[in-house]
Coordinates of C-alpha atoms in Angstrom, one line a residue:
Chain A
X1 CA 0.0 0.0 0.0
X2 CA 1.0 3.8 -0.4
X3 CA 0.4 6.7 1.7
X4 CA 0.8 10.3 0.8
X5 CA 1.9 12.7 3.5
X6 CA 2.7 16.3 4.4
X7 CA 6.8 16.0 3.5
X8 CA 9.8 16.5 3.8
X9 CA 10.5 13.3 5.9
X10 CA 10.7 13.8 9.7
X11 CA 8.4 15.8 9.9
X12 CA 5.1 15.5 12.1
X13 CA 2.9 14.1 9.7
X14 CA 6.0 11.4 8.2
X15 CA 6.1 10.4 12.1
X16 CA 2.3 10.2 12.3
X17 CA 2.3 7.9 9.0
X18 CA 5.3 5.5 10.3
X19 CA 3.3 5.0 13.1
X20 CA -0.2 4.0 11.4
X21 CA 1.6 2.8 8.8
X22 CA 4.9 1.2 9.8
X23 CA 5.4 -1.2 7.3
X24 CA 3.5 0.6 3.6
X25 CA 5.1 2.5 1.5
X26 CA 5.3 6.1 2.4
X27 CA 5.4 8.9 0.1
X28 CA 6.1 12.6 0.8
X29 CA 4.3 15.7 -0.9
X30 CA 5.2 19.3 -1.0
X31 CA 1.9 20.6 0.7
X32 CA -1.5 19.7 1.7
X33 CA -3.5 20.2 -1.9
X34 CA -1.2 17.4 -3.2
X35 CA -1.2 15.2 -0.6
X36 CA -4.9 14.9 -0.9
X37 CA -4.7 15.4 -4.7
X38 CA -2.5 12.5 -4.6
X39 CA -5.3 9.9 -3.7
X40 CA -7.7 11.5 -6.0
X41 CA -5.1 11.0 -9.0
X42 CA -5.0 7.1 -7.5
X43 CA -1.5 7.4 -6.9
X44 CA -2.0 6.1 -3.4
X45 CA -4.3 4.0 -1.4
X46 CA -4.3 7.1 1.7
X47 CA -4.1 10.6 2.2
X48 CA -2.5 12.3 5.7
X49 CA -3.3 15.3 6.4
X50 CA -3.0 17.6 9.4
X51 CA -6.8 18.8 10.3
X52 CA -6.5 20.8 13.9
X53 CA -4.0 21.8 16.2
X54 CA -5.1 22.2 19.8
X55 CA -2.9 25.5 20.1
X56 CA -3.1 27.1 16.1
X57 CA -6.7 25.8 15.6
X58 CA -7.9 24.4 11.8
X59 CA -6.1 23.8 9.4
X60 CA -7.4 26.1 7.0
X61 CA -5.9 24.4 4.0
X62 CA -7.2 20.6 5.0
X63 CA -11.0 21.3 5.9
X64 CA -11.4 24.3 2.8
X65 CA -10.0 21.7 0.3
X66 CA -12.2 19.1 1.9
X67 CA -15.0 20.7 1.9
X68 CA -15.1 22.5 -1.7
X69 CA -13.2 20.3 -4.0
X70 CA -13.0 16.6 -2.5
X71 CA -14.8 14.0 -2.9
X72 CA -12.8 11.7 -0.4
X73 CA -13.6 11.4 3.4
X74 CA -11.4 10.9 6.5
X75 CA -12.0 7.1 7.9
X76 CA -9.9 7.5 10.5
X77 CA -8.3 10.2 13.0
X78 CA -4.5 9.8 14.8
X79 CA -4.0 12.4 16.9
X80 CA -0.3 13.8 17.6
X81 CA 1.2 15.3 21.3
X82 CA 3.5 18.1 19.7
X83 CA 6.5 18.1 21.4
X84 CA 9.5 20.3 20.2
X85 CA 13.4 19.7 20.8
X86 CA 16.2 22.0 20.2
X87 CA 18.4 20.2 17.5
X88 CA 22.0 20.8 15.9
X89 CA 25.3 19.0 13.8
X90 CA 26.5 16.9 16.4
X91 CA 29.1 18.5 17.9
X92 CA 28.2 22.1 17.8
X93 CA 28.2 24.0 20.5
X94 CA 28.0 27.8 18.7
X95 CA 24.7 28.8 18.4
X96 CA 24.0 32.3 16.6
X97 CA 20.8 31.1 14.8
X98 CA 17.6 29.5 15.6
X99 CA 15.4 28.2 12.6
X100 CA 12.0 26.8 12.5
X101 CA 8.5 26.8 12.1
X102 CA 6.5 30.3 13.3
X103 CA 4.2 28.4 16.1
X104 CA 7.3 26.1 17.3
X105 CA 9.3 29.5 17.6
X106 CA 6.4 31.1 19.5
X107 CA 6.3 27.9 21.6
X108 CA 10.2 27.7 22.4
X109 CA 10.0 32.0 23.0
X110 CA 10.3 31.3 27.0
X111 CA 13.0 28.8 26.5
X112 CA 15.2 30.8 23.7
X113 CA 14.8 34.0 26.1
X114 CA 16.1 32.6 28.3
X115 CA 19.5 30.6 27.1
X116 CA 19.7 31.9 23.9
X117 CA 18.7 35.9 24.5
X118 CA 21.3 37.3 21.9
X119 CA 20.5 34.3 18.9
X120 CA 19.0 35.4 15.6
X121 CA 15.7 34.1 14.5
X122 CA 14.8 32.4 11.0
X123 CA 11.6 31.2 9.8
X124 CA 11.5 28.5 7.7
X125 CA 7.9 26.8 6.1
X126 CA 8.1 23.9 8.9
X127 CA 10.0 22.3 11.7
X128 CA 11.1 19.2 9.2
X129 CA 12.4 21.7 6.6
X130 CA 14.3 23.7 9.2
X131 CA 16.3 20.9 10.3
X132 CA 17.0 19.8 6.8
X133 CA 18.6 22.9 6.1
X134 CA 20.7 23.3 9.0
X135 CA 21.9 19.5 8.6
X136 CA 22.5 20.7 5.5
X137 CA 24.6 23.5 6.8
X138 CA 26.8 21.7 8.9
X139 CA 29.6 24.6 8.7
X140 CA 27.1 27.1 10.2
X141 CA 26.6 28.1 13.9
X142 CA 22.8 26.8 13.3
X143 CA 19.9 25.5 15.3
X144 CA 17.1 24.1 14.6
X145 CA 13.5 23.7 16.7
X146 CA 11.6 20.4 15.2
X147 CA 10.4 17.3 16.4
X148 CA 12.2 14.6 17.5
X149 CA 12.1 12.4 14.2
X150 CA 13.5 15.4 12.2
X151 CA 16.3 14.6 14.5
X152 CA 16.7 11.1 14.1
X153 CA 16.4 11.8 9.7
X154 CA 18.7 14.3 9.2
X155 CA 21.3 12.9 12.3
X156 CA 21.1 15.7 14.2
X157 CA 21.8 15.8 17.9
X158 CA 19.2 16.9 20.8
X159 CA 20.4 19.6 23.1
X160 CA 17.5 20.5 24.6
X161 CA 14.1 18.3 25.0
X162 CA 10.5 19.3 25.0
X163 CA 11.1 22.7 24.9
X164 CA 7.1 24.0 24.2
X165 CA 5.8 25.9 27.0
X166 CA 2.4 24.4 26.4
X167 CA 1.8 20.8 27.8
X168 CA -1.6 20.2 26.1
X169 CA -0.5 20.3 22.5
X170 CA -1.9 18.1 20.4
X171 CA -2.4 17.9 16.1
X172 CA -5.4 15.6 14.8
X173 CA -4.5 14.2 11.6
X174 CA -7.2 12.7 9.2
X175 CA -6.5 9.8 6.7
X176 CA -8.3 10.4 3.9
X177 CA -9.4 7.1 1.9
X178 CA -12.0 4.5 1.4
X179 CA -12.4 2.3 3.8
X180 CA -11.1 2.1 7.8
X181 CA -7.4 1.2 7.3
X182 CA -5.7 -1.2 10.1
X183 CA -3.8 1.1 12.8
X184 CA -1.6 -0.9 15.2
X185 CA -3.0 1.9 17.7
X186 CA -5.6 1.8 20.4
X187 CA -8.8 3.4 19.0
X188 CA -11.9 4.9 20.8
X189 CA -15.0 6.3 20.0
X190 CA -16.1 7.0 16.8
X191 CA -16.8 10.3 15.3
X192 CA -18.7 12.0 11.9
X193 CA -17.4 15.2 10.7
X194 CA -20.2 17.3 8.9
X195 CA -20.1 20.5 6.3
X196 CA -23.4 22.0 6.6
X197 CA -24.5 25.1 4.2
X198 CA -27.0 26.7 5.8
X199 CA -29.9 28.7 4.0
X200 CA -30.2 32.3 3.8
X201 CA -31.2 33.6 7.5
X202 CA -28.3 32.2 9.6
X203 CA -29.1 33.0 12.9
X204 CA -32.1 30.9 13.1
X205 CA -30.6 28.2 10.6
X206 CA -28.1 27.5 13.0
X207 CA -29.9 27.2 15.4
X208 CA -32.2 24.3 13.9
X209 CA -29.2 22.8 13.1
X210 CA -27.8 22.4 16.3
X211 CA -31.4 21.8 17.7
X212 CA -31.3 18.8 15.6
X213 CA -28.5 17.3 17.3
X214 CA -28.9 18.6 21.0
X215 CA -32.2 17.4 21.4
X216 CA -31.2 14.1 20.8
X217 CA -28.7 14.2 23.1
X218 CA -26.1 14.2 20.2
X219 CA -22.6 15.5 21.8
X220 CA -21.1 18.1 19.8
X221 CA -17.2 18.3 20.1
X222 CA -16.3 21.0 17.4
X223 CA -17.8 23.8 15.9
X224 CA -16.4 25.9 13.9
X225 CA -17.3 28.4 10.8
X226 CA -15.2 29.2 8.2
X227 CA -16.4 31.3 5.1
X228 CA -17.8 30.7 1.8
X229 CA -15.7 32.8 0.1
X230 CA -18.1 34.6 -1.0
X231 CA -19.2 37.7 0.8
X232 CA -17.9 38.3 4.5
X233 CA -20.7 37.0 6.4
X234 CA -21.5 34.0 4.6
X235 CA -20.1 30.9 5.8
X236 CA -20.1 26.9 6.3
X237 CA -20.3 25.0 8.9
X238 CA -17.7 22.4 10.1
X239 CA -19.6 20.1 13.0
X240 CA -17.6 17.0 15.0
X241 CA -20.3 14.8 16.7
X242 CA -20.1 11.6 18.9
X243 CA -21.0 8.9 16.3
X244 CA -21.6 6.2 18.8
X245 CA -25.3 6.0 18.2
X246 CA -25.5 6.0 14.5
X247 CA -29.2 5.2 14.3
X248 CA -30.0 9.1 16.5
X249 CA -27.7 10.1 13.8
X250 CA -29.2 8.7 10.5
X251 CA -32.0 10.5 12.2
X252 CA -30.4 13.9 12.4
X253 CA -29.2 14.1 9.2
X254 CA -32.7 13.0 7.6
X255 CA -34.5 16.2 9.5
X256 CA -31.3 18.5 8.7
X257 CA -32.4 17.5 4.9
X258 CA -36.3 18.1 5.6
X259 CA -35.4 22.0 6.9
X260 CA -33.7 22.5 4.4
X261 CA -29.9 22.3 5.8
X262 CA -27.4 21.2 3.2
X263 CA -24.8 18.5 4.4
X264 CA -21.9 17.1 3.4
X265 CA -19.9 14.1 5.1
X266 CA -16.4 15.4 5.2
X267 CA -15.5 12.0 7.2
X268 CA -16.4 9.2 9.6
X269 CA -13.7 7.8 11.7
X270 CA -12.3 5.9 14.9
X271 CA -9.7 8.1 16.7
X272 CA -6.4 6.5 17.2
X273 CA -4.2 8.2 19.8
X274 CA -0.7 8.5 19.2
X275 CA 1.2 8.4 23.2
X276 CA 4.3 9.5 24.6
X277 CA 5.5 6.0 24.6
X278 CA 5.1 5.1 20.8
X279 CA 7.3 8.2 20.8
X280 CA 9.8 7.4 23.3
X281 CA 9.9 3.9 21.4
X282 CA 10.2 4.9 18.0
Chain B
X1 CA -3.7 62.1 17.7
X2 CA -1.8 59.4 16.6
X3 CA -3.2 56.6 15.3
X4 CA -1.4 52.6 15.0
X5 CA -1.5 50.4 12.1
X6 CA 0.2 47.2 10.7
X7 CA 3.3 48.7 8.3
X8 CA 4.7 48.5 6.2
X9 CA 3.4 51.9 4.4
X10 CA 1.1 50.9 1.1
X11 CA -0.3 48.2 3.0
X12 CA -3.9 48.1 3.3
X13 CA -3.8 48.5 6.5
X14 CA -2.2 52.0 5.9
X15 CA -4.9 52.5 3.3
X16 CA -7.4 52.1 5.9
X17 CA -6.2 54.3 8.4
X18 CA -5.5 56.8 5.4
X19 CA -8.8 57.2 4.3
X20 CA -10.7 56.8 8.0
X21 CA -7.6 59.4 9.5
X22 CA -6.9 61.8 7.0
X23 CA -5.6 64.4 9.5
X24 CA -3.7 62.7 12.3
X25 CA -0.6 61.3 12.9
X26 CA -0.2 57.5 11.4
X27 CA 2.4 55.1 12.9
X28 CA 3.6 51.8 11.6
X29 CA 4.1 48.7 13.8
X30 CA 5.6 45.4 12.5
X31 CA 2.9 43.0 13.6
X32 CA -0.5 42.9 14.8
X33 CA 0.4 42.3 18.5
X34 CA 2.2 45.5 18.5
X35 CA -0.2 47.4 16.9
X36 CA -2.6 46.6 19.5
X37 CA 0.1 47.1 22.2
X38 CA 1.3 50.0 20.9
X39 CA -2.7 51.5 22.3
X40 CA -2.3 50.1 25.7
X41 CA 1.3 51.4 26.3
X42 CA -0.8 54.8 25.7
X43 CA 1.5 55.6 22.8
X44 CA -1.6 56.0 20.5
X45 CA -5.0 57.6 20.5
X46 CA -6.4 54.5 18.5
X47 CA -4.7 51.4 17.1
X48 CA -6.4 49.3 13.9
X49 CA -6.0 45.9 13.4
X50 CA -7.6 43.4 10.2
X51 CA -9.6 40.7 11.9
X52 CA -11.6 39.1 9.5
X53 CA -11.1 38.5 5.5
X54 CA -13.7 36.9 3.2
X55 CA -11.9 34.1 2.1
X56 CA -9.3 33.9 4.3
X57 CA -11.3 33.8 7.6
X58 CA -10.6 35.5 10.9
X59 CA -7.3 36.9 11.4
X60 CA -6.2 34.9 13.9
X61 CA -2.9 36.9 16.0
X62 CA -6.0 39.5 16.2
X63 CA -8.8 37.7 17.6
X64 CA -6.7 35.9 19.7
X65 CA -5.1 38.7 21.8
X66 CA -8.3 40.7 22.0
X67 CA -9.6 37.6 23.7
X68 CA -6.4 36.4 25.9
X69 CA -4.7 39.5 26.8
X70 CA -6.4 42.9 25.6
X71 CA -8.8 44.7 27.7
X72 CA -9.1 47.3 25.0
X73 CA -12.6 47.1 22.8
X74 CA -13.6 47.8 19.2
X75 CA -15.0 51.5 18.5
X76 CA -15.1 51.0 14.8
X77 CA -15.4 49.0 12.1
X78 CA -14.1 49.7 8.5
X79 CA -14.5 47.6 5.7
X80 CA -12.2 47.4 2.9
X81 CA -12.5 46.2 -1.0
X82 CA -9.5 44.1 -1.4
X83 CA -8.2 44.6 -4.9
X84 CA -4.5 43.4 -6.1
X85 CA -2.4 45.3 -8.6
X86 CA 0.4 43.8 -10.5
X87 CA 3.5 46.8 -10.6
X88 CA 7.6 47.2 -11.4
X89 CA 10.0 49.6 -11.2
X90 CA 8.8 52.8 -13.4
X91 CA 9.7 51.8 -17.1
X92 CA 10.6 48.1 -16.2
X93 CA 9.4 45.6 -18.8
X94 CA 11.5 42.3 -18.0
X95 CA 9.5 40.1 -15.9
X96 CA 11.4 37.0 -14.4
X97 CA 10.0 37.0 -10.2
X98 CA 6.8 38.0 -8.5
X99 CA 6.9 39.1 -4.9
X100 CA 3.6 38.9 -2.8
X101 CA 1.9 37.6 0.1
X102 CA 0.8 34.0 -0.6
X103 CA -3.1 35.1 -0.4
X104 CA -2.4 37.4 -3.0
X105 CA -0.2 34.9 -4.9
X106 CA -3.0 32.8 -4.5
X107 CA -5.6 34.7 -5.8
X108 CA -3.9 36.3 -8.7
X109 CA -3.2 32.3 -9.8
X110 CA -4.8 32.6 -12.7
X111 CA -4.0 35.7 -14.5
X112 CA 0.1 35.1 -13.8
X113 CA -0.7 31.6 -15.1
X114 CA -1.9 33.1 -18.4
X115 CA 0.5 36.0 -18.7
X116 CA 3.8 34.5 -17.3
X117 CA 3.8 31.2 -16.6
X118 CA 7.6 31.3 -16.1
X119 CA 7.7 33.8 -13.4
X120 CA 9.1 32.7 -10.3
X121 CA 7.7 33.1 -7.4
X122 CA 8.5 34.6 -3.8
X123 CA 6.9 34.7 -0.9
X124 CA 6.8 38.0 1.5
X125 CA 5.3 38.4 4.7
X126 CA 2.7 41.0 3.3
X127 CA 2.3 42.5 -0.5
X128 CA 3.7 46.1 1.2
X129 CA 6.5 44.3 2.0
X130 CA 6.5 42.8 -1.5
X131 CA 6.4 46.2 -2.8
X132 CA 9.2 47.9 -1.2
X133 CA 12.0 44.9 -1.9
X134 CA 11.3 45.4 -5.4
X135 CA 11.5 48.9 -5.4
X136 CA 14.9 48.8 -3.2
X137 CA 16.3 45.9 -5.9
X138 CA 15.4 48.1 -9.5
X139 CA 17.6 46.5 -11.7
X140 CA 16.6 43.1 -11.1
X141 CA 13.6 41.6 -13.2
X142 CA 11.3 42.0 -10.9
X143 CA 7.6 42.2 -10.3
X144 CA 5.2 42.3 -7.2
X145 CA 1.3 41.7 -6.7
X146 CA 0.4 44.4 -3.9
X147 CA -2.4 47.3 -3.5
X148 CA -2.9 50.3 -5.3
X149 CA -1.4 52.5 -2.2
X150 CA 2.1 50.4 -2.5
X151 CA 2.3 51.5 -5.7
X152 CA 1.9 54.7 -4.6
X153 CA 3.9 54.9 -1.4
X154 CA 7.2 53.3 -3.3
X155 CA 6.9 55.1 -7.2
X156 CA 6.0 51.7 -8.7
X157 CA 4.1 51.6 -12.0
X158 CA 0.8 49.4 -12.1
X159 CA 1.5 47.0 -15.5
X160 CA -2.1 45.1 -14.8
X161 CA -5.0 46.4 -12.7
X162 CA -7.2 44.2 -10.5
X163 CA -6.4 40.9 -11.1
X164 CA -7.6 38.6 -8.4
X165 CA -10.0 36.1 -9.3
X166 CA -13.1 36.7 -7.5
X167 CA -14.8 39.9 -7.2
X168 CA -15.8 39.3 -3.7
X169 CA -13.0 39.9 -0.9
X170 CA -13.2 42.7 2.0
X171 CA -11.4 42.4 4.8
X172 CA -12.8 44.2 8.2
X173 CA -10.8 46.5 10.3
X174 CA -11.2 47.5 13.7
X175 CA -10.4 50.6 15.2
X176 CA -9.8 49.7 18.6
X177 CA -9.3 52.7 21.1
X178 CA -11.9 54.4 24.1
X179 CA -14.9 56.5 22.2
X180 CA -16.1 56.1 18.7
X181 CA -14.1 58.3 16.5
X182 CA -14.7 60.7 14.0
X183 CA -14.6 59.0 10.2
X184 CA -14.9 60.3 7.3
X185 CA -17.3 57.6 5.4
X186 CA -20.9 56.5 5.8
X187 CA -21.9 54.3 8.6
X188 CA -24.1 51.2 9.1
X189 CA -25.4 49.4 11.1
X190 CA -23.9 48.9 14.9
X191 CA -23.2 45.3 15.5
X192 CA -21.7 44.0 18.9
X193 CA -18.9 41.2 19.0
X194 CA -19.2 39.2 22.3
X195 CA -16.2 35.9 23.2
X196 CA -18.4 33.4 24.7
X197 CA -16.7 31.1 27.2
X198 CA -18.9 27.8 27.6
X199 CA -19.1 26.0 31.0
X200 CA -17.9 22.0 30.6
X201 CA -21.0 20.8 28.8
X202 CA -20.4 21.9 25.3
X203 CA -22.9 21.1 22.9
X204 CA -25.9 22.1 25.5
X205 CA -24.4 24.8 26.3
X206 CA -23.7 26.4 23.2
X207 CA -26.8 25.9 22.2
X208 CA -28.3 27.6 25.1
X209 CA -26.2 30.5 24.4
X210 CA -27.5 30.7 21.0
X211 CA -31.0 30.4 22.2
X212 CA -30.9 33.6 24.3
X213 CA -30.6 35.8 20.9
X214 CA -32.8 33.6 18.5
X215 CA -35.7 34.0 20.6
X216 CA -35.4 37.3 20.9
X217 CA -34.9 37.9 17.1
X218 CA -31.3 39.1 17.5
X219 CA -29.6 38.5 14.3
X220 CA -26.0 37.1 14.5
X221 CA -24.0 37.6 11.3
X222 CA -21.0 35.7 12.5
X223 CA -19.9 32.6 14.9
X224 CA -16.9 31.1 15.4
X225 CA -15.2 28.9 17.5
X226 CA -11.3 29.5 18.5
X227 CA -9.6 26.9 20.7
X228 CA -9.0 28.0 24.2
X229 CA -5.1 26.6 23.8
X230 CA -5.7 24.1 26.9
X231 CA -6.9 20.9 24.8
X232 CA -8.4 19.9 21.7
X233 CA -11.8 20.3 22.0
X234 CA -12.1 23.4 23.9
X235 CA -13.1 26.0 22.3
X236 CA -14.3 29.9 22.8
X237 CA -17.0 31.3 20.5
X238 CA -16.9 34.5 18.6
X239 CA -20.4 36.0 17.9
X240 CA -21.2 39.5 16.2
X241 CA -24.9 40.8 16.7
X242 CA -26.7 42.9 15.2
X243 CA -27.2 45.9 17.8
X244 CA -29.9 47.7 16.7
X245 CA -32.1 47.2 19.3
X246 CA -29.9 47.7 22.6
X247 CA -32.2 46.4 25.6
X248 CA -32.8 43.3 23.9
X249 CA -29.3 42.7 23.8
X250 CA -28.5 43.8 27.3
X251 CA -31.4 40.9 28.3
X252 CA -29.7 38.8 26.5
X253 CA -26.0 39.2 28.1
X254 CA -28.3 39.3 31.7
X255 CA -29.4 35.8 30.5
X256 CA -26.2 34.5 29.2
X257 CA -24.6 35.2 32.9
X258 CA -27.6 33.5 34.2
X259 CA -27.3 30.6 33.2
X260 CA -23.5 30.5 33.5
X261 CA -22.1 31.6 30.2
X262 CA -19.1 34.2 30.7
X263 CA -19.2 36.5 28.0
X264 CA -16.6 39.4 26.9
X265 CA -17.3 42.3 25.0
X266 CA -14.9 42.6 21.8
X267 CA -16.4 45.5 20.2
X268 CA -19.9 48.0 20.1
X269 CA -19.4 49.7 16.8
X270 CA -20.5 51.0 13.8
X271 CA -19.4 49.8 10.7
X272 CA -18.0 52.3 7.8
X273 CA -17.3 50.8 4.3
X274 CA -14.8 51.8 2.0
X275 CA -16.1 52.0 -1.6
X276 CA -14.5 52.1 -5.0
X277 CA -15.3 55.7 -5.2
X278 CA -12.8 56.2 -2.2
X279 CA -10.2 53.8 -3.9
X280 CA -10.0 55.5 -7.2
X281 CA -9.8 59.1 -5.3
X282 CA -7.1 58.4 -3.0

């Protein structure tokens, strides 16, 4: 089997797919349109993508893509504890220059104040790519700020571990695909991930729409709006619910159709949960 | 007075507090954090900020900080045609790079597809910024996709006018400071923008929040959830009302704290638009 990811290798996402996916053929893609573009085209049997970080929020470029141009749905959900470590050449010990991503920066701001007060800072497009680059700088007085398996690709050397100054942060990834794939993970409750479009008067749409679920006693764990791109003001709908009673849910959906609410599935899916010790043992 | 806005000059930002603040004193901050800083350090009468764009979505570094950390509220609202110009160096006609932001990049797509499809690109941190590197680098081939006001503010020469791909993008401004100010343009409507933190029981309890304006008729043009950076799945909601009718809102918030929803106030404010008409007279 093939999977598509969000490249280059060590990266989040590659160390999300080796987990789920420790003995397929991985494949790495320059951004999230062709990583999800890549299963449409049937040049892989999955699509990983990065949906929702606990700190950053949406993905903007996963769920819009979803929702306006794909026909595929997530059948499963891994989710990732962030955790970022302060990398160089082994050896080094002169640091002048910090590269990463923008959110692991603003993560590791506490920590570079204080040991690293005078260093310059360089943003690159991702943690993965910044500690390509240095590695590929080995004559520089460079650091990079990436995860522990950009480490372990481009044989760099940890000088400083879990250097976030958030504890609860966490990145859901979907796989995007056909059918449930086998995960050597431990999986709970399942979940549906609905679009909706709502008809001209939003306030009360809305509100029928969420009546439809919260009457039932239908848990809601997401919602969040993002816009048509349209006119400012005009938006969809992205809803998480608890799909543990699917029949209340078949329900749901049929009286979201009868009022008139437009839906579209953008996935149903266990959630795998990737922990600190698949991390420690990888 | 002295007003704050996100540099650098020709930015739309600058364009905004231009045309809203003809007479006063304008002063350029690097981001948005230290625009909105720059107010409560009591450096400036008034600081604007983007927060929402129609196909981008909310701006995120704004929202969040009015939330987290400001205690300073909206006054104003100004409402910007978003319109990208394609300009060189006065007299320039080789074409090898184009500068820009990547929503700009994004949305001129086509047109630099049809008319230079071997143009590299680069990405800035804002089409202002875009505007001024090419202006400081004149004998090199290139070319940047930024507003009419860079063009302006740096003696560039417009070679194609307007050429984003859909018709519809505004982004909305807020003039943050203490009183309503004095602008130039025709007001709407005054909407409010509340933050809505929900007590543990999510889905019930959003929809009880929502409940206290739809029976009251209170339209909302705008919801959307932000996480609260503690775990995935918590989230605080942004709502704008319509505040027409003010003692139906204030039941509303006395309802909303009765039953245990904290609210904050964002923003009471009329909303000014900038039309064409301003555009083409600047």
């Amino acid at each position: 089997m093939k999977i598509a990811y969000l490249g280059p290798k060590g990266s989040f996402s590659h160390h999300v797919v080796q987990t789920a996916f420790p003995k397929e053929e991985l494949q790495a893609f320059a951004n999230i349109t062709d990583v999800i573009k890549a299963y449409e085209q049937g040049l892989v049997d999955y699509s990983v993508v990065p949906v929702e970080n606990s700190i950053e929020g949406s993905v903007r470029e996963s769920l819009d893509y979803l929702f306006h141009q794909a026909r595929i749905q997530a059948v499963a959900e891994i989710v990732q504890p962030i955790h970022q470590q302060l990398m160089v050449v082994p050896g080094h010990s002169k640091i002048e220059k910090i590269f990463s991503h923008p959110q692991a920066l603003a993560q590791g701001k506490r920590f570079i104040d204080a040991h690293y007060p005078d260093a310059k800072i360089e943003v690159t497009a991702s943690t993965a790519y910044a500690a390509r680059f240095i590695s590929e700088h080995p004559d520089q007085p460079y650091v990079a700020i990436a995860p522990r398996s950009s480490a372990e690709e481009y044989g760099l050397e940890l000088i400083a571990e879990d250097i976030q100054e958030m504890e609860a942060n966490f990145t859901r990834f979907w796989v995007l695909g056909a059918e449930i794939p086998k995960i050597p993970l431990n999986s709970q409750a399942e979940k549906m991930s609905l679009a909706l479009t709502l008809p001209d008067n939003l306030p009360g749409a809305l509100y029928k729409a969420l009546s439809t679920f919260a009457w039932r006693g239908i848990d809601l764990t997401k919602i969040e709006s993002r816009p048509l791109k349209t006119a400012l003001g005009e938006y969809f709908f992205i809803i998480d619910i608890d799909y543990s009673d699917k029949e209340l849910v078949h329900f749901a959906r049929q009286e979201l159709e009868a009022i008139g609410i437009q839906h579209k599935i953008l996935g149903t899916y266990p959630i795998f949960t990737i922990t600190d010790i698949e991390k420690e043992s990888q």
